Structure formats: C-alpha cells, structure tokens
Amino acid sequence: MIELSHIERIFHVGDQQVHALRAVDLSIARGEYTSIMGPSGSGKSTLLNIVGLLDRPDSGTYQLDGADVTSLSEEQHAHTRRDKIGFVFQSFHLVSRLTAAENVELPMMLAGIEPAARKPRVQQALQAMGLENRAHHKPEQLSGGQRQRVAIARATIMQPAVLLADEPTGNLDRASGLDVIAVLESLVEKGMAVVVVTHDPFIGERARRQIRMEDGRVVSDRTTTPPLREPLFGN
Amino acid sequence: MRIADILRFSVNTVRGNRARTVLMLFAMAIGVAAVVVLTALGEGARRYVTSEFSALGSHLLIVLPGRSETAGVGPSMFVAQTPRDLTIDDALALRRIAYVQRIAPLNVGSAAVSYLQRSREVPVIGTTSEWLEIRKWVMDQGQFLPPEDPTTALAVCVLGGKVRNELFGAQPALGEWVRIGDRRFRVVGVLGGQGRSIGMDVDDMVMIPVASAQALLNSSSLFRIFVETRSREELSLAQESIVKTLAARHQGEQDVTVIAQDAVLATFDKIFNALTYTVAGIASISLAVAGILIMNVMLVAVSQRTAEIGLLKALGAPQQQILRLFLSEAMLLSIFGATFGLALGALGVWGIGLVYPALPVQPPLWAVTAAVGVAVGAGLLFGVLPARRAARMDAVQALSRR
Ligand SMILES: Nc1ncnc2c1ncn2[C@@H]1O[C@H](COP(=O)(O)OP(=O)(O)OP(=O)(O)O)[C@@H](O)[C@H]1O
Ligand SMILES: [Mg+2]
C-alpha cells in the first residue's frame, strides 16, 4: 500500500544542513502492525510526517495505493490525508473548546458529510473507545488516556487505511499507555495498518514488524511470526 | 465543508473567546454607531433648515443692508464700510417695481410686554400687513396688522399664542391694551400656532407696525425687507431692479444684498451635505481603526491557534478551507459588530430625538448602508492577512507547537 523509495529529507538551519532522512526505502502492506524505534533525532517523526503527507521529501518517490503522490498538489494531499490517513499525536491535539463528540466529528465536518450521517458514527466511535458517557465533556474534563482515546476515535472516524501514531503513549502513565496500545491493536485486528513510533521497547516489541532507525537510515527491519504476544486484555 | 458547519465552527470559536469578541464587537459597534448618529445629526440639521426655508415660499427675495460679497480685490475691500440704513421709504420704493407683488419691511428687537401685573421680555417684530400673506401665517383670533401706510406708527399689536396665554390666561385678549416697552398698544389679533419659522418662535413674539417698532426700538434702519415677486420666473429680473432702485436711492452705491430664498436653500443644502459627508468620513475612520483591531486580534488568534491549524491540516483541511474558516470568523465578528452598532446608533438617534424633538434626526440610508458595508468590508479586508497566514502555515511545525 505504501511504497517509499530513496526518500531524502534535508533541513536547512542557517547554512547548516541536517540530513534527517537518507535514502529510506520502506513499504508497508495493508493491515500491517509496524513500530518504529530509534534514538532521538534519528528521523522517526520526519519519516512519519512524509508517510502522512504532512511533509514532502526532497527527493525520492512515494506511492500510495499504487499511485505516485510525491508531486500532488497541496489540496490533493489534504484530501488524501482526509480519506486515507489517520494521525495520533503525543500531545493529543484535541480542540479544547469542543466536546469529545465534536472533536471526533471534526474530520467528517471538514469532509462535508451530512450532519445526520455524522451523529451515529460519532456515537459508535465513542462507544468503541468506552467513552459513550464522556461525549459532552470538554478535553480538560478528561484524563490523559481518555483524551488519547478521543483522539484515536477522531483519527479513525473516516476509516483510513493507515493510522500513524507518533509516541501516542509519550504523555501517559504506564496503565493508560497500555490502554491506548490495546485500542490500537484492536484496530489492527480489524484490518487497519498501524504505524507506532515509540521509545518504549515493551510497546515497540509488541508490533509484528519492528523498524529501527539511526541517523536518518533504516538500520533494521524485522518481521516476527505471530502471535508474538498475548492480547493485552481479554477482548 | 458545509456553510452551516463553517458558521457553526466560527460561532463556536467566537463564543469561546468572550473578552476578545466583546472587545472587537465594541470597536466595530462604536464605529458604526458613530457614523449613524453623526450623519443623522447632519441630515437632521439639513432637513430642518430646508423645511424652514421652503416654508418661506418659492418666489421670495430678501433684502439686507450691507454687501456680503466683494468682487475682486479693490479699494473697497479695505474701506471700512458702514452701510447706509435701509429705510421704510426704501421699502416703499421697491413696491413700485413692476415685478413686485408684496413687500414687508422687518424690524426686530426685544422688549418687555406687560398686562396688569404680568410682564415678559419677548422678541418684538415690526412689519406691515403684507407679512401675513408673504409668510402664509394664519390668525387664531382677530386681525393681523391693518393695511395702513407703513410710515404711520399705529398703536396696535398682534400677540403670539404663548404670549397671549401668559399675559391673559383664560381672559379674552382682543381689544385689551398692553404695554410694550414704554408705550401702550391695543391687541388686535392673536397668531395661530405655526410652530417655529426660520429661527423665530411664532408663539413667543409680539408683532407691531414697522414704524411703531422703529420708534419703540429707537432705530431708523430696517433689519430686512421681504419682497415677493409676482412669479418665480421674475425672480432675477426683480433682483436686478431692486439693486438698481436702491442704488439710485443711495447715491449710486450698491450697499445692499439681495438673496433669493432658493439660493439660500441651495447653499444651506450644500453646506449641510458637506457637513454630513465630513462627519461620515471622520466617523468611518473609527471603522478603519476597528478593522485594524480585528486584524490584530485575528493575528493573535492565528498564533494562539497554531496547533489547531496544524491539526485541521492533518485531518485533511486544504489551505482554502482554513482560509475560509478564519475569514468567516472575521466576517462574523464584523457583521455582529455592525448589527450591534446599528442598534446602538438607533438608540442614540432616538435619544437625540427625545432631547431635540424639533430636529428631524434620521440617518440617511446611504450612510447606514455605507457604515455596514465598510464594517463588513474592513472585517473581510483585515481578515485576509491573518487568514492567509493561517492557511499557509507549515503543518508539521504548527503541530509541534502546543
Ligand atoms: N523543521 C526542522 N528544521 C530543522 N531541523 C529539523 C526539523 N525537523 C526535524 N529536524 C531535524 O531532523 C532530525 C530528525 O528529527 P525527527 O524529529 O524526525 O527525530 P525523531 O527521531 O522524531 O526524534 P525524537 O525521538 O526526539 O522525536 C533531527 O536532527 C532534527 O533536529
Ligand atoms: Mg519525534
């Protein structure tokens, strides 16, 4: 589904060049559960941003669902993000003046989906996250774990093919972090590709495919045979 | 994105930021209200003066002593001129001009009017019988001044309604003798309530024959001579004749000014229109200031909401959509502000109407339209820069800020 070949990303800071990605080749199949680990500054976030079409590589090509998306326009990129890609961030990025339900509704609103069609989907998504009675709470009234689950509900409401999570447990304690991982893994079960960037080896090693980056390069990429681990929770 | 959703999102943002919203609404509202109130005042003054002068009738010339204009630079400019008096004989000479239908010399002063123990200081107008027809006034009781020779100082007077009431109360006034200054006059009539007329309160004055007024006020000069021509077409012919006739009577010197009622009206119209445009212009500066405030506040909003903008981009909003969101927010604020301002302005106009009931205060439609237009335009114009900044923001960098 995702084909990156020879991706380079260079940042210019003053007259210095930071080579954030060097000749990265990577392909991710539909429904694959991937973790990316590596030291700070190794290019994990940069790679994820390019996969998510938030950033453009300086060279190399990116094929998504068999089509070259490297040179699409800003608007086409936006529409592709809307329809095919979901993001989960370390700092949740919920809109603080909107309720949980409104936050989840946001992508459908941006996509121009009918209000009547939106409501049941929001309800269903919140229910799937165990947040049905938090629908009308503002983010500040929710715990960190609950916030991240709202963010996941929002990221998946458009049923994207791939979910990109950049340190989704970075701001959470262990228990709610594991909660969030359980939710992500349940998405994998339903056939969604999930890419998790993490510093936590326990979390990273749960993924079937584990990528290690150093200094802008992919230094190891191994796929284990399932089942590697028991599900975190019963269901 | 649906328009209803854009609006809902903007309203939500605007409501979520009370202090900022109230501030901007006030800035816009004050601008719009200022335009509405100030133009209403200007327009009210114009209408007031226009209606006063139109009441004078359309073929009227007014003769006043002294020249009001100096043609070119000449020695006359530097000579201190004391204009010759305008006399009753001058007025009578004008009546002999073919185009002239009626004349009314006018003398104005003020004196104490008393009856028994009651006394009041009121404006005293000296004129002749034709004044009534020239001004189209109506009598409430009795007769106006009798059509005697204007040079005869008859001891008769006509009272304004209010003066009559204050001096006589419920008693009949006709035929009674009142004291004006140091002379006695017999009341022959009471004026009907015609309200105000070019700055004179008809209710609150006493009219006596012009010769009596000259004696009473101890002045030989007339204040004005009102001349009514036979038709409107003869106005300029009559004007020339009047100037010539009076010059001949004043040793060839043109020391009077003759103004046509129309010209006065047109001048006042021009002056008040200019005034209205000026205040509208000044007031709209405050609209521009409000616009700049909107820009400022929106720029702050954009930088405060950087993370949100990044999020919207990540969720699939193209630049155009973010531009529209921020523009609609600025527009919404200026539309609300303008509406609020219209209400505030209407309140102000209503208040002025209460304080000055005689002034027909009403904002001209063009001013209201322009004020709202400029307000919304300013919102749009000054909203563009912040909205574009938001739209062009780099998504990754926006998201890395919290
Ligand atoms: N906008 C930018 N401008 C300049 N340099 C940048 C920019 N973004 C990233 N970099 C640099 O690119 C390199 C890779 O950054 P990246 O954020 O991808 O690292 P990371 O692996 O996500 O690190 P971390 O684990 O700390 O999040 C770093 O050296 C970083 O300093
Ligand atoms: Mg990172």
mmCIF file of C-alpha atoms in Angstrom, chain A:
data_model
loop_
_atom_site.group_PDB
_atom_site.id
_atom_site.type_symbol
_atom_site.label_atom_id
_atom_site.label_comp_id
_atom_site.label_asym_id
_atom_site.label_seq_id
_atom_site.Cartn_x
_atom_site.Cartn_y
_atom_site.Cartn_z
ATOM 1 C CA MET A 1 0.000 0.000 0.000
ATOM 2 C CA ILE A 2 2.761 2.427 0.985
ATOM 3 C CA GLU A 3 5.922 2.395 -1.139
ATOM 4 C CA LEU A 4 8.739 4.758 -0.251
ATOM 5 C CA SER A 5 11.855 4.628 -2.351
ATOM 6 C CA HIS A 6 15.027 6.593 -1.904
ATOM 7 C CA ILE A 7 13.431 9.208 0.294
ATOM 8 C CA GLU A 8 15.743 12.053 1.309
ATOM 9 C CA ARG A 9 14.837 14.853 3.637
ATOM 10 C CA ILE A 10 17.280 17.655 4.347
ATOM 11 C CA PHE A 11 16.567 20.562 6.670
ATOM 12 C CA HIS A 12 18.442 23.781 6.281
ATOM 13 C CA VAL A 13 19.220 25.543 9.506
ATOM 14 C CA GLY A 14 21.175 28.687 8.756
ATOM 15 C CA ASP A 15 23.839 27.470 6.374
ATOM 16 C CA GLN A 16 23.933 24.073 8.012
ATOM 17 C CA GLN A 17 22.251 21.046 6.518
ATOM 18 C CA VAL A 18 20.535 18.444 8.660
ATOM 19 C CA HIS A 19 20.136 15.198 6.843
ATOM 20 C CA ALA A 20 17.019 13.903 8.596
ATOM 21 C CA LEU A 21 16.338 11.042 6.171
ATOM 22 C CA ARG A 22 18.912 9.341 3.966
ATOM 23 C CA ALA A 23 17.805 7.137 1.121
ATOM 24 C CA VAL A 24 14.977 5.488 3.001
ATOM 25 C CA ASP A 25 13.221 2.617 1.249
ATOM 26 C CA LEU A 26 10.167 1.329 3.006
ATOM 27 C CA SER A 27 6.986 -0.428 2.076
ATOM 28 C CA ILE A 28 4.086 -1.080 4.337
ATOM 29 C CA ALA A 29 1.346 -3.508 3.444
ATOM 30 C CA ARG A 30 -2.335 -3.211 4.199
ATOM 31 C CA GLY A 31 -3.213 -4.098 7.771
ATOM 32 C CA GLU A 32 0.396 -4.305 8.885
ATOM 33 C CA TYR A 33 1.287 -3.513 12.515
ATOM 34 C CA THR A 34 4.599 -1.662 12.495
ATOM 35 C CA SER A 35 6.649 0.005 15.184
ATOM 36 C CA ILE A 36 9.488 2.441 14.580
ATOM 37 C CA MET A 37 12.133 2.863 17.229
ATOM 38 C CA GLY A 38 15.459 4.566 17.436
ATOM 39 C CA PRO A 39 17.356 7.266 19.260
ATOM 40 C CA SER A 40 16.141 10.827 19.442
ATOM 41 C CA GLY A 41 16.819 12.770 16.268
ATOM 42 C CA SER A 42 17.095 9.651 14.135
ATOM 43 C CA GLY A 43 14.306 10.817 11.778
ATOM 44 C CA LYS A 44 11.313 8.815 13.056
ATOM 45 C CA SER A 45 8.913 11.746 13.160
ATOM 46 C CA THR A 46 10.190 13.081 9.870
ATOM 47 C CA LEU A 47 9.540 9.729 8.242
ATOM 48 C CA LEU A 48 6.060 9.548 9.727
ATOM 49 C CA ASN A 49 5.259 13.070 8.514
ATOM 50 C CA ILE A 50 6.289 12.171 4.996
ATOM 51 C CA VAL A 51 4.228 8.986 5.063
ATOM 52 C CA GLY A 52 1.324 11.120 6.341
ATOM 53 C CA LEU A 53 1.752 13.673 3.550
ATOM 54 C CA LEU A 54 2.294 16.454 6.071
ATOM 55 C CA ASP A 55 5.799 16.925 4.728
ATOM 56 C CA ARG A 56 7.375 16.461 1.317
ATOM 57 C CA PRO A 57 10.652 14.649 0.707
ATOM 58 C CA ASP A 58 13.456 16.482 -1.040
ATOM 59 C CA SER A 59 13.935 13.523 -3.320
ATOM 60 C CA GLY A 60 12.632 10.010 -3.801
ATOM 61 C CA THR A 61 9.187 8.778 -4.664
ATOM 62 C CA TYR A 62 6.175 7.880 -2.620
ATOM 63 C CA GLN A 63 3.490 5.593 -3.988
ATOM 64 C CA LEU A 64 0.244 5.263 -2.095
ATOM 65 C CA ASP A 65 -2.228 2.616 -3.250
ATOM 66 C CA GLY A 66 -0.284 2.274 -6.471
ATOM 67 C CA ALA A 67 -0.418 5.966 -7.355
ATOM 68 C CA ASP A 68 2.506 8.388 -7.154
ATOM 69 C CA VAL A 69 1.617 11.014 -4.592
ATOM 70 C CA THR A 70 5.005 12.738 -4.498
ATOM 71 C CA SER A 71 4.040 15.558 -6.778
ATOM 72 C CA LEU A 72 0.368 16.016 -5.969
ATOM 73 C CA SER A 73 -0.912 19.500 -5.126
ATOM 74 C CA GLU A 74 -1.420 20.749 -1.588
ATOM 75 C CA GLU A 75 -5.157 20.284 -1.917
ATOM 76 C CA GLN A 76 -4.834 16.735 -3.246
ATOM 77 C CA HIS A 77 -2.514 15.913 -0.366
ATOM 78 C CA ALA A 78 -5.095 17.299 2.058
ATOM 79 C CA HIS A 79 -7.837 15.187 0.542
ATOM 80 C CA THR A 80 -5.643 12.108 0.618
ATOM 81 C CA ARG A 81 -4.903 12.700 4.298
ATOM 82 C CA ARG A 82 -8.568 13.138 4.969
ATOM 83 C CA ASP A 83 -9.597 9.930 3.221
ATOM 84 C CA LYS A 84 -6.714 7.527 3.811
ATOM 85 C CA ILE A 85 -4.588 8.564 6.752
ATOM 86 C CA GLY A 86 -5.253 8.975 10.452
ATOM 87 C CA PHE A 87 -2.924 10.735 12.896
ATOM 88 C CA VAL A 88 -2.453 10.270 16.616
ATOM 89 C CA PHE A 89 -0.084 12.638 18.396
ATOM 90 C CA GLN A 90 1.833 12.525 21.610
ATOM 91 C CA SER A 91 0.061 15.657 22.845
ATOM 92 C CA PHE A 92 -3.411 14.526 21.703
ATOM 93 C CA HIS A 93 -4.177 17.805 19.878
ATOM 94 C CA LEU A 94 -7.804 17.944 20.861
ATOM 95 C CA VAL A 95 -9.557 21.267 20.223
ATOM 96 C CA SER A 96 -10.110 22.473 23.754
ATOM 97 C CA ARG A 97 -13.324 24.418 23.156
ATOM 98 C CA LEU A 98 -15.015 21.445 21.501
ATOM 99 C CA THR A 99 -16.520 18.500 23.340
ATOM 100 C CA ALA A 100 -15.232 14.964 22.871
ATOM 101 C CA ALA A 101 -18.053 14.249 20.432
ATOM 102 C CA GLU A 102 -17.370 17.433 18.460
ATOM 103 C CA ASN A 103 -13.681 16.618 18.283
ATOM 104 C CA VAL A 104 -14.486 13.192 16.867
ATOM 105 C CA GLU A 105 -16.921 14.786 14.429
ATOM 106 C CA LEU A 106 -14.351 17.267 13.119
ATOM 107 C CA PRO A 107 -12.933 15.211 10.190
ATOM 108 C CA MET A 108 -16.432 14.434 8.931
ATOM 109 C CA MET A 109 -17.336 18.092 9.195
ATOM 110 C CA LEU A 110 -14.259 19.077 7.204
ATOM 111 C CA ALA A 111 -15.200 16.432 4.632
ATOM 112 C CA GLY A 112 -18.689 17.903 4.287
ATOM 113 C CA ILE A 113 -20.566 14.828 5.434
ATOM 114 C CA GLU A 114 -24.231 15.365 6.271
ATOM 115 C CA PRO A 115 -24.866 16.153 9.940
ATOM 116 C CA ALA A 116 -27.497 13.411 10.125
ATOM 117 C CA ALA A 117 -24.970 10.822 8.986
ATOM 118 C CA ARG A 118 -22.312 12.097 11.379
ATOM 119 C CA LYS A 119 -24.068 11.700 14.712
ATOM 120 C CA PRO A 120 -24.459 7.908 14.760
ATOM 121 C CA ARG A 121 -20.887 7.433 13.588
ATOM 122 C CA VAL A 122 -19.570 9.650 16.376
ATOM 123 C CA GLN A 123 -21.628 7.781 18.924
ATOM 124 C CA GLN A 124 -20.445 4.447 17.661
ATOM 125 C CA ALA A 125 -16.804 5.542 17.657
ATOM 126 C CA LEU A 126 -17.014 6.855 21.213
ATOM 127 C CA GLN A 127 -18.703 3.676 22.292
ATOM 128 C CA ALA A 128 -15.919 1.602 20.747
ATOM 129 C CA MET A 129 -13.471 3.600 22.899
ATOM 130 C CA GLY A 130 -15.594 3.137 26.008
ATOM 131 C CA LEU A 131 -16.300 6.860 26.148
ATOM 132 C CA GLU A 132 -20.028 6.939 25.405
ATOM 133 C CA ASN A 133 -20.770 8.808 28.631
ATOM 134 C CA ARG A 134 -17.974 11.302 28.065
ATOM 135 C CA ALA A 135 -19.355 12.559 24.745
ATOM 136 C CA HIS A 136 -20.224 16.023 26.016
ATOM 137 C CA HIS A 137 -17.146 16.544 28.131
ATOM 138 C CA LYS A 138 -14.524 19.063 27.158
ATOM 139 C CA PRO A 139 -10.926 17.728 26.831
ATOM 140 C CA GLU A 140 -9.902 19.399 30.102
ATOM 141 C CA GLN A 141 -12.501 17.261 31.880
ATOM 142 C CA LEU A 142 -10.917 14.045 30.603
ATOM 143 C CA SER A 143 -7.889 12.097 31.779
ATOM 144 C CA GLY A 144 -4.867 11.755 29.535
ATOM 145 C CA GLY A 145 -5.798 8.218 28.497
ATOM 146 C CA GLN A 146 -9.352 9.266 27.741
ATOM 147 C CA ARG A 147 -8.088 12.193 25.688
ATOM 148 C CA GLN A 148 -5.870 9.929 23.642
ATOM 149 C CA ARG A 149 -8.781 7.561 23.042
ATOM 150 C CA VAL A 150 -10.892 10.502 21.833
ATOM 151 C CA ALA A 151 -8.007 11.391 19.520
ATOM 152 C CA ILE A 152 -7.923 7.806 18.213
ATOM 153 C CA ALA A 153 -11.671 7.871 17.664
ATOM 154 C CA ARG A 154 -11.197 11.062 15.675
ATOM 155 C CA ALA A 155 -8.259 9.650 13.682
ATOM 156 C CA THR A 156 -10.242 6.578 12.687
ATOM 157 C CA ILE A 157 -13.676 8.089 12.098
ATOM 158 C CA MET A 158 -13.023 8.430 8.356
ATOM 159 C CA GLN A 159 -11.916 4.777 8.276
ATOM 160 C CA PRO A 160 -8.406 5.444 6.966
ATOM 161 C CA ALA A 161 -6.260 2.675 5.580
ATOM 162 C CA VAL A 162 -3.365 3.571 7.846
ATOM 163 C CA LEU A 163 -3.080 5.082 11.309
ATOM 164 C CA LEU A 164 0.142 6.928 12.123
ATOM 165 C CA ALA A 165 0.877 7.335 15.821
ATOM 166 C CA ASP A 166 3.894 9.404 16.921
ATOM 167 C CA GLU A 167 4.653 8.429 20.509
ATOM 168 C CA PRO A 168 0.990 8.011 21.396
ATOM 169 C CA THR A 169 1.852 6.960 24.943
ATOM 170 C CA GLY A 170 4.564 9.565 25.484
ATOM 171 C CA ASN A 171 2.390 11.729 27.715
ATOM 172 C CA LEU A 172 0.649 8.883 29.530
ATOM 173 C CA ASP A 173 1.381 6.774 32.560
ATOM 174 C CA ARG A 174 2.035 3.097 32.013
ATOM 175 C CA ALA A 175 -1.520 1.867 32.626
ATOM 176 C CA SER A 176 -3.307 4.326 30.363
ATOM 177 C CA GLY A 177 -0.490 3.940 27.836
ATOM 178 C CA LEU A 178 -1.213 0.240 27.669
ATOM 179 C CA ASP A 179 -4.911 1.041 27.353
ATOM 180 C CA VAL A 180 -4.145 3.095 24.284
ATOM 181 C CA ILE A 181 -1.925 0.371 22.823
ATOM 182 C CA ALA A 182 -4.743 -2.122 23.351
ATOM 183 C CA VAL A 183 -7.061 0.148 21.398
ATOM 184 C CA LEU A 184 -4.533 0.462 18.575
ATOM 185 C CA GLU A 185 -4.078 -3.291 18.465
ATOM 186 C CA SER A 186 -7.813 -3.800 18.257
ATOM 187 C CA LEU A 187 -7.731 -1.598 15.147
ATOM 188 C CA VAL A 188 -5.046 -3.838 13.677
ATOM 189 C CA GLU A 189 -7.328 -6.798 14.311
ATOM 190 C CA LYS A 190 -9.967 -5.061 12.219
ATOM 191 C CA GLY A 191 -7.523 -4.745 9.336
ATOM 192 C CA MET A 192 -6.170 -1.229 9.708
ATOM 193 C CA ALA A 193 -2.459 -0.658 9.162
ATOM 194 C CA VAL A 194 -0.942 0.954 12.257
ATOM 195 C CA VAL A 195 2.490 2.566 12.497
ATOM 196 C CA VAL A 196 3.637 3.424 16.015
ATOM 197 C CA VAL A 197 6.710 5.482 16.754
ATOM 198 C CA THR A 198 7.842 4.784 20.298
ATOM 199 C CA HIS A 199 10.734 4.927 22.692
ATOM 200 C CA ASP A 200 9.259 2.183 24.829
ATOM 201 C CA PRO A 201 10.774 -1.215 23.881
ATOM 202 C CA PHE A 202 7.924 -3.057 25.591
ATOM 203 C CA ILE A 203 5.447 -1.344 23.298
ATOM 204 C CA GLY A 204 7.671 -1.449 20.236
ATOM 205 C CA GLU A 205 8.270 -5.161 20.554
ATOM 206 C CA ARG A 206 4.556 -5.925 20.552
ATOM 207 C CA ALA A 207 4.379 -4.966 16.856
ATOM 208 C CA ARG A 208 4.684 -7.722 14.297
ATOM 209 C CA ARG A 209 7.061 -5.631 12.225
ATOM 210 C CA GLN A 210 9.778 -3.668 14.008
ATOM 211 C CA ILE A 211 11.829 -0.980 12.304
ATOM 212 C CA ARG A 212 14.883 0.593 13.831
ATOM 213 C CA MET A 213 16.243 3.922 12.665
ATOM 214 C CA GLU A 214 19.549 5.611 13.284
ATOM 215 C CA ASP A 215 20.840 8.848 11.835
ATOM 216 C CA GLY A 216 18.194 9.085 9.121
ATOM 217 C CA ARG A 217 18.541 5.497 7.972
ATOM 218 C CA VAL A 218 16.553 2.341 8.494
ATOM 219 C CA VAL A 219 19.089 0.102 10.203
ATOM 220 C CA SER A 220 16.941 -2.918 10.927
ATOM 221 C CA ASP A 221 13.563 -4.104 9.778
ATOM 222 C CA ARG A 222 12.329 -7.413 11.110
ATOM 223 C CA THR A 223 9.002 -9.122 10.941
ATOM 224 C CA THR A 224 8.204 -11.688 13.593
ATOM 225 C CA THR A 225 5.780 -14.503 13.179
ATOM 226 C CA PRO A 226 2.541 -14.068 15.052
ATOM 227 C CA PRO A 227 1.439 -14.456 17.719
ATOM 228 C CA LEU A 228 4.353 -12.771 19.447
ATOM 229 C CA ARG A 229 2.364 -11.660 22.458
ATOM 230 C CA GLU A 230 -0.929 -12.359 24.037
ATOM 231 C CA PRO A 231 -3.508 -9.612 23.615
ATOM 232 C CA LEU A 232 -3.160 -7.084 26.414
ATOM 233 C CA PHE A 233 -6.733 -7.577 27.515
ATOM 234 C CA GLY A 234 -9.239 -10.323 27.152
ATOM 235 C CA ASN A 235 -11.023 -8.928 24.147
#
